[in-house]
mmCIF file of C-alpha atoms and ligand atoms in Angstrom:
data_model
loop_
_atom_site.group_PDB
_atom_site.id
_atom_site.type_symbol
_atom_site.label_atom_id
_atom_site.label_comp_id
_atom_site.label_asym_id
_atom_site.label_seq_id
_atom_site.Cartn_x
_atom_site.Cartn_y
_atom_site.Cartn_z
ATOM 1 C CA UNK A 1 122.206 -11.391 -20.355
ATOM 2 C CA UNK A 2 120.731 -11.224 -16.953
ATOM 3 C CA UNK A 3 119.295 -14.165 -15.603
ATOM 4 C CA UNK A 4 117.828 -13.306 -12.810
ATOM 5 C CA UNK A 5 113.813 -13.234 -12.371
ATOM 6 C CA UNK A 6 112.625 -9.920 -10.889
ATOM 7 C CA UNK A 7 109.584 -10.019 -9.230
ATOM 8 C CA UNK A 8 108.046 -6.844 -10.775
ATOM 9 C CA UNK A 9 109.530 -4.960 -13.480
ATOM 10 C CA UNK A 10 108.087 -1.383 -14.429
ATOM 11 C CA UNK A 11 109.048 0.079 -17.914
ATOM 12 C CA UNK A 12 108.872 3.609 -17.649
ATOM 13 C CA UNK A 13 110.104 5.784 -14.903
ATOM 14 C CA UNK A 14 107.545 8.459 -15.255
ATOM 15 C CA UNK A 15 105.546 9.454 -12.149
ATOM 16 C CA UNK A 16 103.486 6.036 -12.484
ATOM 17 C CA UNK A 17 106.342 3.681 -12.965
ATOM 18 C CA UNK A 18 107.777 5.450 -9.730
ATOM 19 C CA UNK A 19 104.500 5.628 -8.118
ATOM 20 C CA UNK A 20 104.601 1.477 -8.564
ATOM 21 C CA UNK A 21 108.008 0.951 -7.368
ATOM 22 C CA UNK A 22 107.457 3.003 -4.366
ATOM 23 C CA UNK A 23 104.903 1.086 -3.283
ATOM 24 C CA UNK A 24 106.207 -2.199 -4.388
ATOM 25 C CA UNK A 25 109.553 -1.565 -2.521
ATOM 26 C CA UNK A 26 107.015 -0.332 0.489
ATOM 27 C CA UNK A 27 105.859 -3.947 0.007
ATOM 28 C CA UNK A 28 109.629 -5.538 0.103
ATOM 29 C CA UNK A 29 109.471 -6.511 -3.314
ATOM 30 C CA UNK A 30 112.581 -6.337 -6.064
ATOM 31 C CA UNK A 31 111.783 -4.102 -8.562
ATOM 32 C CA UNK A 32 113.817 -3.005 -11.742
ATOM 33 C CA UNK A 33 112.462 0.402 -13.273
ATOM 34 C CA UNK A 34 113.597 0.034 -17.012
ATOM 35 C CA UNK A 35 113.244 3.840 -18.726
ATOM 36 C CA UNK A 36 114.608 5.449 -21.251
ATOM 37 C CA UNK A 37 115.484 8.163 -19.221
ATOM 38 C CA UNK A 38 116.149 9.360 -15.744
ATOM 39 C CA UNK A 39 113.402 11.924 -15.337
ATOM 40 C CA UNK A 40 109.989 11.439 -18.384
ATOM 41 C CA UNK A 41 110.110 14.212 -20.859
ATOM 42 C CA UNK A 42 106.713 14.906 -20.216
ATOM 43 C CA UNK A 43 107.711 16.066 -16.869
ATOM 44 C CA UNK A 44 110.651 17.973 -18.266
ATOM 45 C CA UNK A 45 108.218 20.056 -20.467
ATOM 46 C CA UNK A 46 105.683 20.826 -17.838
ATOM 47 C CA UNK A 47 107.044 24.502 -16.871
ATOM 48 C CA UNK A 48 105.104 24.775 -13.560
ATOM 49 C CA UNK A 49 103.064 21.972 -11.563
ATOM 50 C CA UNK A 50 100.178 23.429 -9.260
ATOM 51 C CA UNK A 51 97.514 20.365 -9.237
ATOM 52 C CA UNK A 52 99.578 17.547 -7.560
ATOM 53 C CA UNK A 53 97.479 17.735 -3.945
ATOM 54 C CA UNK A 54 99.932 19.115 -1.224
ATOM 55 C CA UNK A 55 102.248 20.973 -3.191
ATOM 56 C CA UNK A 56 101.506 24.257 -4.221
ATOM 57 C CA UNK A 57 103.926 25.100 -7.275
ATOM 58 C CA UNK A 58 106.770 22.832 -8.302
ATOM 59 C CA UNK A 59 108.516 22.715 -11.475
ATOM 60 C CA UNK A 60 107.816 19.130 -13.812
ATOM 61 C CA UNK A 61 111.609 18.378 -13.348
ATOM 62 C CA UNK A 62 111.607 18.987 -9.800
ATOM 63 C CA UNK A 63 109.145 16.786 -9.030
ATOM 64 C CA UNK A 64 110.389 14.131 -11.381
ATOM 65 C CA UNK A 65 113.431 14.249 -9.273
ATOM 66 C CA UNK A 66 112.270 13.789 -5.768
ATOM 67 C CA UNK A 67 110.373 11.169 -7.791
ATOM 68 C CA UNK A 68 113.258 9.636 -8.963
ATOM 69 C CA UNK A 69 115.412 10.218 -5.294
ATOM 70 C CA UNK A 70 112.428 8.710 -3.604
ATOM 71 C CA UNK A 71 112.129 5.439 -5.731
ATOM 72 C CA UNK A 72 115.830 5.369 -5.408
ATOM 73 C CA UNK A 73 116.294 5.793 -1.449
ATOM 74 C CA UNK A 74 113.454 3.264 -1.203
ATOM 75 C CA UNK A 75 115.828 0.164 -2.760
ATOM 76 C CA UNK A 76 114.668 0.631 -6.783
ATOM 77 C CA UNK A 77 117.048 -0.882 -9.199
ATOM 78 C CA UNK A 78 117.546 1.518 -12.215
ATOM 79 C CA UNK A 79 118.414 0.508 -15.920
ATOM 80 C CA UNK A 80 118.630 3.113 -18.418
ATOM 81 C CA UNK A 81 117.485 0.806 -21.727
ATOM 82 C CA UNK A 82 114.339 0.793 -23.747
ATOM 83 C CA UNK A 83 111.732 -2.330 -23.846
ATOM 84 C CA UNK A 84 111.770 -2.900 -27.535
ATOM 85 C CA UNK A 85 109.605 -6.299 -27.069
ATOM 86 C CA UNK A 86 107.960 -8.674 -24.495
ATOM 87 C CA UNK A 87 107.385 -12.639 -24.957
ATOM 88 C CA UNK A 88 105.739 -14.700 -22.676
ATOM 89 C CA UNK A 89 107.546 -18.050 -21.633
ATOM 90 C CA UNK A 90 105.800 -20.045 -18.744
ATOM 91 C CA UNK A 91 105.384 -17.556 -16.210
ATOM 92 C CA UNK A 92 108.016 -15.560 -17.156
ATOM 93 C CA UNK A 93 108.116 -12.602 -19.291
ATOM 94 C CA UNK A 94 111.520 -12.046 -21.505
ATOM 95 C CA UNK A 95 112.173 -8.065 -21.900
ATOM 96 C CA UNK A 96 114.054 -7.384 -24.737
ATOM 97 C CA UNK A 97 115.789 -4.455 -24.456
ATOM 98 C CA UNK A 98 118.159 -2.305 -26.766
ATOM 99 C CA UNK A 99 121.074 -3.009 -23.731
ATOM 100 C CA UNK A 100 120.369 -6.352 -22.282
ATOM 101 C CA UNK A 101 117.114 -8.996 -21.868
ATOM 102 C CA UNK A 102 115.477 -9.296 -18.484
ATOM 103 C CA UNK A 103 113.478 -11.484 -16.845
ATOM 104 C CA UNK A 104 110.432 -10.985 -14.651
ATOM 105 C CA UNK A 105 107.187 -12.474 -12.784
ATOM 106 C CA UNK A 106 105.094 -9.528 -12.987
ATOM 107 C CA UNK A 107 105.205 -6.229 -15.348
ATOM 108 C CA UNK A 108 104.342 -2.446 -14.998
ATOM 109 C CA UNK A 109 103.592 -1.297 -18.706
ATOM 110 C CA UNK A 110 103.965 2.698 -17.669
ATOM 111 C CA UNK A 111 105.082 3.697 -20.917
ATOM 112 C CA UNK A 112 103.052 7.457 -21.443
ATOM 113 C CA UNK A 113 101.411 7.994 -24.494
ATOM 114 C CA UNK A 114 103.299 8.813 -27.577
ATOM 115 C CA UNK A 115 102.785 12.465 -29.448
ATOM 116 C CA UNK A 116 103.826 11.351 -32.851
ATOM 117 C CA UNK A 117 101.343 9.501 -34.768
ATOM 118 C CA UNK A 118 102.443 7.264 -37.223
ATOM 119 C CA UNK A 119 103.829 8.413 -40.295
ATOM 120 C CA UNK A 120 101.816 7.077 -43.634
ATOM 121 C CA UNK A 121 103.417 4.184 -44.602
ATOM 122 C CA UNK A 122 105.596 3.262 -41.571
ATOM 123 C CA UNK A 123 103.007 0.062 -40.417
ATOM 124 C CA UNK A 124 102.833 -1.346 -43.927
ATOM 125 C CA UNK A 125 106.993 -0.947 -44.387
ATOM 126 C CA UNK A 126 107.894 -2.105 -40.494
ATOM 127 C CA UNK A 127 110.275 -5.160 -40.738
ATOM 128 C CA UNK A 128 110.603 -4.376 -44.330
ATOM 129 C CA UNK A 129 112.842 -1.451 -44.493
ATOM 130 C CA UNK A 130 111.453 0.745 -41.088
ATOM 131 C CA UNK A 131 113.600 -0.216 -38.488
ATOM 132 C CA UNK A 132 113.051 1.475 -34.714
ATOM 133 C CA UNK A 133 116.742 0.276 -33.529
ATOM 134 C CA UNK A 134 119.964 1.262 -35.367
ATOM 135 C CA UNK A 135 121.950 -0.549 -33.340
ATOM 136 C CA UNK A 136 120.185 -3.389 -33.651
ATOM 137 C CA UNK A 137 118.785 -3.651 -37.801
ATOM 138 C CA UNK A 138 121.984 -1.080 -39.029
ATOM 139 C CA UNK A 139 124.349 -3.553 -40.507
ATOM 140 C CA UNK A 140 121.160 -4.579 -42.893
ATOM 141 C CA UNK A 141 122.269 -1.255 -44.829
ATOM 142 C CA UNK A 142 125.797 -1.616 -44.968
ATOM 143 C CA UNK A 143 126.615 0.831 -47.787
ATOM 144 C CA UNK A 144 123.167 2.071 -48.377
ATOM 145 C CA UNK A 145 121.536 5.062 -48.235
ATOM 146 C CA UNK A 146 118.936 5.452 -45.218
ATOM 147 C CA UNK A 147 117.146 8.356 -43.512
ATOM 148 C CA UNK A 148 116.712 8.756 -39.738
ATOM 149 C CA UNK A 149 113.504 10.517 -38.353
ATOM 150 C CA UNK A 150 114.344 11.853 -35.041
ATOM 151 C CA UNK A 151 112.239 12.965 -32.195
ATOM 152 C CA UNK A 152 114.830 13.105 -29.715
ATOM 153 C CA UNK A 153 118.219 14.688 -29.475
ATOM 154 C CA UNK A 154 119.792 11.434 -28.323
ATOM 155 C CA UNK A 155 119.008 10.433 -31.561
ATOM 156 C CA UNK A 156 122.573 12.033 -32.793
ATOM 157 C CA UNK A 157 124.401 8.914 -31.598
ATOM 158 C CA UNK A 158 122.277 6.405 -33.435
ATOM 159 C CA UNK A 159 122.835 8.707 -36.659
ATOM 160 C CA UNK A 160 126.536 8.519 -35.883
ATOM 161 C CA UNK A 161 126.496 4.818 -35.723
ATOM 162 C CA UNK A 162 124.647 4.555 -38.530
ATOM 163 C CA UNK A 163 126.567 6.954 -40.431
ATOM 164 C CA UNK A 164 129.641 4.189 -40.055
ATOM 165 C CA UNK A 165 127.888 1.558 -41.908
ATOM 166 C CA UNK A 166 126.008 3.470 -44.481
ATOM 167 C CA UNK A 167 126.361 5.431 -47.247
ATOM 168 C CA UNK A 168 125.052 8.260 -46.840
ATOM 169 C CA UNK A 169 122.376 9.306 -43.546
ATOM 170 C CA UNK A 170 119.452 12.072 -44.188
ATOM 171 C CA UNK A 171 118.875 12.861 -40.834
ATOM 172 C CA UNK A 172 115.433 14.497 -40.398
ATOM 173 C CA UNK A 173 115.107 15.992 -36.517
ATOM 174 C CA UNK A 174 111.703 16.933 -35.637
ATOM 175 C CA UNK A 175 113.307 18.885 -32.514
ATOM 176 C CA UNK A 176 114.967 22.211 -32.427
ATOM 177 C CA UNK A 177 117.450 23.375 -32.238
ATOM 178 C CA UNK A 178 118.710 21.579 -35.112
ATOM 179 C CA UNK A 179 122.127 19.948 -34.833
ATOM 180 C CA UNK A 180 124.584 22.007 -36.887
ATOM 181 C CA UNK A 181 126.477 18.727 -37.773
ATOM 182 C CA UNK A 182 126.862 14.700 -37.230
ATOM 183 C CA UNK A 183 129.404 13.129 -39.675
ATOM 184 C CA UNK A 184 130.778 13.763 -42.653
ATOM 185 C CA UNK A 185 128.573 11.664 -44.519
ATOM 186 C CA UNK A 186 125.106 12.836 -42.567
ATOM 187 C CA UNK A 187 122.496 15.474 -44.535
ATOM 188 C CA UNK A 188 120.729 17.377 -42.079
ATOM 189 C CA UNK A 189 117.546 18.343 -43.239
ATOM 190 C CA UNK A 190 114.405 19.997 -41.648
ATOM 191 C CA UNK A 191 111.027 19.106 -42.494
ATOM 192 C CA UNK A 192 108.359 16.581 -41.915
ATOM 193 C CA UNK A 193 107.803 13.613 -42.678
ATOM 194 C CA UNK A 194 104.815 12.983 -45.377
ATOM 195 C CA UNK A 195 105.148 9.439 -46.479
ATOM 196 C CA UNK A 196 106.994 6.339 -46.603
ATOM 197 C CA UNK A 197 106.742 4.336 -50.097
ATOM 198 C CA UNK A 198 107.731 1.883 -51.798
ATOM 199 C CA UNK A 199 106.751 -1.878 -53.143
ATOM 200 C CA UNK A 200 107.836 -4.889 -51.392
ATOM 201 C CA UNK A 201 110.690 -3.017 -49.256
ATOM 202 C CA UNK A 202 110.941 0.603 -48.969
ATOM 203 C CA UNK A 203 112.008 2.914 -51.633
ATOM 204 C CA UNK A 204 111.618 6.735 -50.944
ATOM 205 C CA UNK A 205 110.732 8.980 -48.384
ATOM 206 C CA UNK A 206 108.805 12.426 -48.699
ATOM 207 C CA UNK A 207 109.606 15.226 -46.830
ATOM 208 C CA UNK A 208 108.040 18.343 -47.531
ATOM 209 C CA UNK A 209 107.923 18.439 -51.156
ATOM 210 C CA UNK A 210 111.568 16.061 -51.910
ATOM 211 C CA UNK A 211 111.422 12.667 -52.292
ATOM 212 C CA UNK A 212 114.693 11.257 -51.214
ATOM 213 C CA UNK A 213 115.486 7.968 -52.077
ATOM 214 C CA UNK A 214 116.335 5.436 -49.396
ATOM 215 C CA UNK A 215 116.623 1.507 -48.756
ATOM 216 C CA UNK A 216 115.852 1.926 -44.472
ATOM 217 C CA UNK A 217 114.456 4.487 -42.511
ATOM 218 C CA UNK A 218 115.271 4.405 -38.746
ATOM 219 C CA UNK A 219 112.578 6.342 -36.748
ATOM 220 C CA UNK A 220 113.616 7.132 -32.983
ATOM 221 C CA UNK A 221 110.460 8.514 -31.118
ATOM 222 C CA UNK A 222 110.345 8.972 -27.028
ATOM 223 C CA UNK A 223 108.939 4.967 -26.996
ATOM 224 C CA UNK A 224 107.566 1.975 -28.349
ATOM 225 C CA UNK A 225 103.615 1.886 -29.383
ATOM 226 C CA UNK A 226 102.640 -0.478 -26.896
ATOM 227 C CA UNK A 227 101.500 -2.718 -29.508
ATOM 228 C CA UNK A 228 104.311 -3.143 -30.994
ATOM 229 C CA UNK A 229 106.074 -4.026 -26.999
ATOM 230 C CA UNK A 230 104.036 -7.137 -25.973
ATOM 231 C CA UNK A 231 101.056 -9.410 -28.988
ATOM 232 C CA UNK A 232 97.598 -9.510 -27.614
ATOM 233 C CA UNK A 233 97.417 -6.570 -25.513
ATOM 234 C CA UNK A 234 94.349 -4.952 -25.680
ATOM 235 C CA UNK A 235 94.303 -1.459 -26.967
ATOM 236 C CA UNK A 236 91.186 0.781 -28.069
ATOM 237 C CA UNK A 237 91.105 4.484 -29.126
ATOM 238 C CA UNK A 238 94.676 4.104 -28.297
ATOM 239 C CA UNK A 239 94.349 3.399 -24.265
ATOM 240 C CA UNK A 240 95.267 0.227 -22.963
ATOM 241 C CA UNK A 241 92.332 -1.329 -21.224
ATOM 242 C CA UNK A 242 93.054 -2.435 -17.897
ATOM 243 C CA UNK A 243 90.551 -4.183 -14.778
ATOM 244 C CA UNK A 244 90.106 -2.169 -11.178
ATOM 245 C CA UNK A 245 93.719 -3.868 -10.373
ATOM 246 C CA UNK A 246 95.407 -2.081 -13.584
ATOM 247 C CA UNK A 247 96.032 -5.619 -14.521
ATOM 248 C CA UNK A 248 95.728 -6.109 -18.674
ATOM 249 C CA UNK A 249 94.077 -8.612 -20.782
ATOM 250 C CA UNK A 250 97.411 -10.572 -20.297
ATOM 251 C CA UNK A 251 97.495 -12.055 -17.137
ATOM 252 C CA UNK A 252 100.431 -10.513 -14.755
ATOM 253 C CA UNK A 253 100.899 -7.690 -17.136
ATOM 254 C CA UNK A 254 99.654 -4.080 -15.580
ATOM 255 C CA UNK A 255 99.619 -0.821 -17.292
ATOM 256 C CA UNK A 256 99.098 2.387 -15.130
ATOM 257 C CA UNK A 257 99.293 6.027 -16.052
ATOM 258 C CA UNK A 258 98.974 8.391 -19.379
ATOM 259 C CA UNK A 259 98.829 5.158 -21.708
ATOM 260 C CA UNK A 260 95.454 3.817 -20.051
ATOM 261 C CA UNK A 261 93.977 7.023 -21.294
ATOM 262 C CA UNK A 262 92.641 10.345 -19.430
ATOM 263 C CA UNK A 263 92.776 12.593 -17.565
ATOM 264 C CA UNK A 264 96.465 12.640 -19.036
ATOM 265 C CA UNK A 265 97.321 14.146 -15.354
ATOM 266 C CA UNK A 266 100.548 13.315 -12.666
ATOM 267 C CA UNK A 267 98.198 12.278 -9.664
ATOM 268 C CA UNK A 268 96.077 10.262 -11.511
ATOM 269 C CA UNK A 269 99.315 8.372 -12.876
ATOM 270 C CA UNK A 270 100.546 8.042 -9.467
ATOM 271 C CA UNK A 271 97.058 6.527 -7.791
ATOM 272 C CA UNK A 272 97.077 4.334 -10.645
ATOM 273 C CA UNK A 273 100.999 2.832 -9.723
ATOM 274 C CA UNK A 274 100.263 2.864 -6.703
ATOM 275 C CA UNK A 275 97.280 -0.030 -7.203
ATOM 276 C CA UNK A 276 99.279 -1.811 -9.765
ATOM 277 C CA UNK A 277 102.079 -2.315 -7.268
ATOM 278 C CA UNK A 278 99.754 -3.443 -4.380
ATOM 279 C CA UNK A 279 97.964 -6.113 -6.979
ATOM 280 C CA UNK A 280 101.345 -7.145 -7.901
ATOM 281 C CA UNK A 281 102.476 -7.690 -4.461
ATOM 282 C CA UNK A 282 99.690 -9.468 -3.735
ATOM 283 C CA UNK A 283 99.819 -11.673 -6.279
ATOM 284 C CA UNK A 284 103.567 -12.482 -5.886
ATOM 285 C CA UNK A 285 102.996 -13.136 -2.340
ATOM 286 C CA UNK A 286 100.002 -16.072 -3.335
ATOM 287 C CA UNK A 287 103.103 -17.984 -5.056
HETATM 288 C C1 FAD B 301 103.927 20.599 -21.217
HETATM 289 C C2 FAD B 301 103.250 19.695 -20.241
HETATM 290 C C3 FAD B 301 102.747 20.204 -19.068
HETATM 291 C C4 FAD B 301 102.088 19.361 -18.163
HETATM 292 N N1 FAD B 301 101.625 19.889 -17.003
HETATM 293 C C5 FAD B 301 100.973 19.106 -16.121
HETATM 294 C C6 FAD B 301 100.470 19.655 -14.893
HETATM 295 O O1 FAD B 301 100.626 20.835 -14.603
HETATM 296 N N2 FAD B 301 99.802 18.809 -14.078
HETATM 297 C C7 FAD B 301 99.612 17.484 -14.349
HETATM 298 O O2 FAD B 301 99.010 16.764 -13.541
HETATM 299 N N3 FAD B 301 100.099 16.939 -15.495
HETATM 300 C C8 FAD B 301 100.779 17.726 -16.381
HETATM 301 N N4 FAD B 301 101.251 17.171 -17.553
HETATM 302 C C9 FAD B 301 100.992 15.755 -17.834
HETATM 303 C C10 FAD B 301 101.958 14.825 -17.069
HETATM 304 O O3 FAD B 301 103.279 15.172 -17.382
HETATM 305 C C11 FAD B 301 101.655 13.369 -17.438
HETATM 306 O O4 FAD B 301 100.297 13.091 -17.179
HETATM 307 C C12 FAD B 301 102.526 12.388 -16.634
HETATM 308 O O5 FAD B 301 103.895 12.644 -16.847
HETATM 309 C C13 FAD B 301 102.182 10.957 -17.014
HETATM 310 O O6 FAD B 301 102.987 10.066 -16.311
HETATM 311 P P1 FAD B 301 103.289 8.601 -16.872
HETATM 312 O O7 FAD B 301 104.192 7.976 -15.860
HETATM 313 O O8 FAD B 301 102.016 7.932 -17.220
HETATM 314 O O9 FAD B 301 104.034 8.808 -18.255
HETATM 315 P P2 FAD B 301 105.316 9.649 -18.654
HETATM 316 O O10 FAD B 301 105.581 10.751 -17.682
HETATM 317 O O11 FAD B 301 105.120 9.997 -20.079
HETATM 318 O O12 FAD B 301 106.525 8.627 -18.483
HETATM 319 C C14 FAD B 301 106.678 7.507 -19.312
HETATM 320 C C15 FAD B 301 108.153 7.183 -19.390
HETATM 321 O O13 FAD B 301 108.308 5.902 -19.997
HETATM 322 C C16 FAD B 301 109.403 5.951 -20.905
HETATM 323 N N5 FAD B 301 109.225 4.891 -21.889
HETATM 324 C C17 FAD B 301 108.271 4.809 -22.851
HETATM 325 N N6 FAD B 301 108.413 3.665 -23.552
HETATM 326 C C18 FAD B 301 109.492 3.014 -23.015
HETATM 327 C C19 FAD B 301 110.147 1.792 -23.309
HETATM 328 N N7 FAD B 301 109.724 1.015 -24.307
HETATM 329 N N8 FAD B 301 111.230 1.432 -22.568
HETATM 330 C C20 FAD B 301 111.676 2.221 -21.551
HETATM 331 N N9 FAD B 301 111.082 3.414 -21.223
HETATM 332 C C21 FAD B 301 110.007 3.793 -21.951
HETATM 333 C C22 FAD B 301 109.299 7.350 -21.514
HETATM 334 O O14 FAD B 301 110.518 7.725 -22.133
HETATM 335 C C23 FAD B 301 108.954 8.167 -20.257
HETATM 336 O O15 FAD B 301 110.123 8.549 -19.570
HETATM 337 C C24 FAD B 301 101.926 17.985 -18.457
HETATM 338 C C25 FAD B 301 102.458 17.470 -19.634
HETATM 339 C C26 FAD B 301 103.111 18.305 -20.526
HETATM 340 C C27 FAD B 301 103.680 17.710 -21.796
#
């Protein structure tokens, strides 16, 4: 566990998490980017750029990478983890993350919106069978049978882990290709998910028309609703609401980019780091 304060922390490394440590390093501030990976999958899937002002046609990945290079060059620190939850203490704010916990002064939520709704059921079964971290809620099922719904290839590992401790693992990818195999005891199936149920803890799992009978289900999506990250933050239609300083209803927590709603666009996440990191700076610098 790190003790060390940073001044600003940013989760997500996205174009406005980058954007924000940019111009937060531009500002001599320390800044750790915490992302679940090195260049956003949103990025990744956009096949050709030809909006960002200045550059005429660039692929989503390229630009993610000079992204990425620039932030880098600049004096960002890196950790490849995922926020799974924020608590306030003082005027610090813990970071839990799957890897380590980390301190900080001010945060960055740039998190992106998430594409997968909910599944029915999921809310009312969280903490009661629905676990987001294998890793961390796995040896609950220690010889019981659990599903995994995956949005994410790096999902595989988790299904591995979990097929150590369990039973037996239906894993469920919502991506394709499918994998062709994970461990012995692992049931790859395709389909979607229709519907968690179950009575106090959760009992089944529908999936096209099977119900499948499990005691957990592990869901690995792209992030974290930011709901579930930090209690209190304000959130309607799904956006995070945010002031003319991206700062949130939580004092010294900022959100910039995709999950403080539309134009879901790269420049507008950018601008939008870029003011969060100068409000943060200038904050930090009043202490
Ligand atoms: C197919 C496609 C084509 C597109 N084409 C264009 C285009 O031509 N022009 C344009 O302007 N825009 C385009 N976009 C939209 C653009 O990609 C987004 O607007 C932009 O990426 C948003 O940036 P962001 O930093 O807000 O979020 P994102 O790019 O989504 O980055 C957020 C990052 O945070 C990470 N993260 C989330 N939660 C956590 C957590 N708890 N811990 C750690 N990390 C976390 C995510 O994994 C992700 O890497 C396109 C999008 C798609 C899908």
């Amino acid at each position: 566990m790190s003790t060390f304060v940073w001044p600003i922390l940013i989760i997500g490394g996205g174009p406005a998490g980058l954007s924000a440590a940019i111009n937060a390093r531009k500002r001599n501030k320390q800044v750790l980017v915490l992302a679940k990976e090195q260049i956003s999958h949103k990025l990744q899937a956009a096949p050709k750029v030809a909006n960002y002002p200045g550059i005429a046609d660039i692929t989503g990945t390229e630009l993610g990478k000079a992204l990425y290079e620039h932030a880098s060059a600049m004096g960002t620190e890196f950790k490849r983890d995922e926020a799974q939850q924020i608590v306030k203490d003082g005027d610090v704010f813990w970071v839990m993350g799957r890897e380590e916990q980390y301190q900080a002064r001010k945060l960055l939520l740039a998190v992106g919106v998430m594409e997968n709704k909910s599944i029915p059921g999921e809310n009312e079964f969280e903490g009661k069978g629905v676990s987001y971290c294998a890793t961390c809620d796995g040896a609950f099922f220690r010889g019981k049978d659990v599903a995994m719904i995956a949005y994410l290839p790096e999902a595989e590992t988790e299904a591995r882990f979990l097929a150590g401790i369990c039973r037996r693992v239906y894993y469920i990818p919502q991506y394709r290709p499918l994998p062709q195999s994970i461990a012995e005891n692992v049931t790859i199936l395709s389909g979607v998910p229709k519907s968690i149920t179950g009575q106090e803890t959760v009992a089944a799992i529908e999936i096209g028309d099977q119900s499948l009978s499990v005691q957990g289900i592990f869901i690995e999506r792209p992030g974290i609703p930011p709901l579930k990250l930090i209690d209190g933050l304000q959130i309607v239609n799904e956006k995070i609401i945010i002031d003319e300083n991206m700062e949130t209803n939580i004092p010294g927590v900022y959100a910039a980019g995709d999950c403080t709603g539309r134009p879901w666009q790269i420049a507008r996440a950018v601008g939008q780091g870029q003011i969060a990191a100068i409000a943060m700076a200038k904050e930090l610098d009043k202490r």
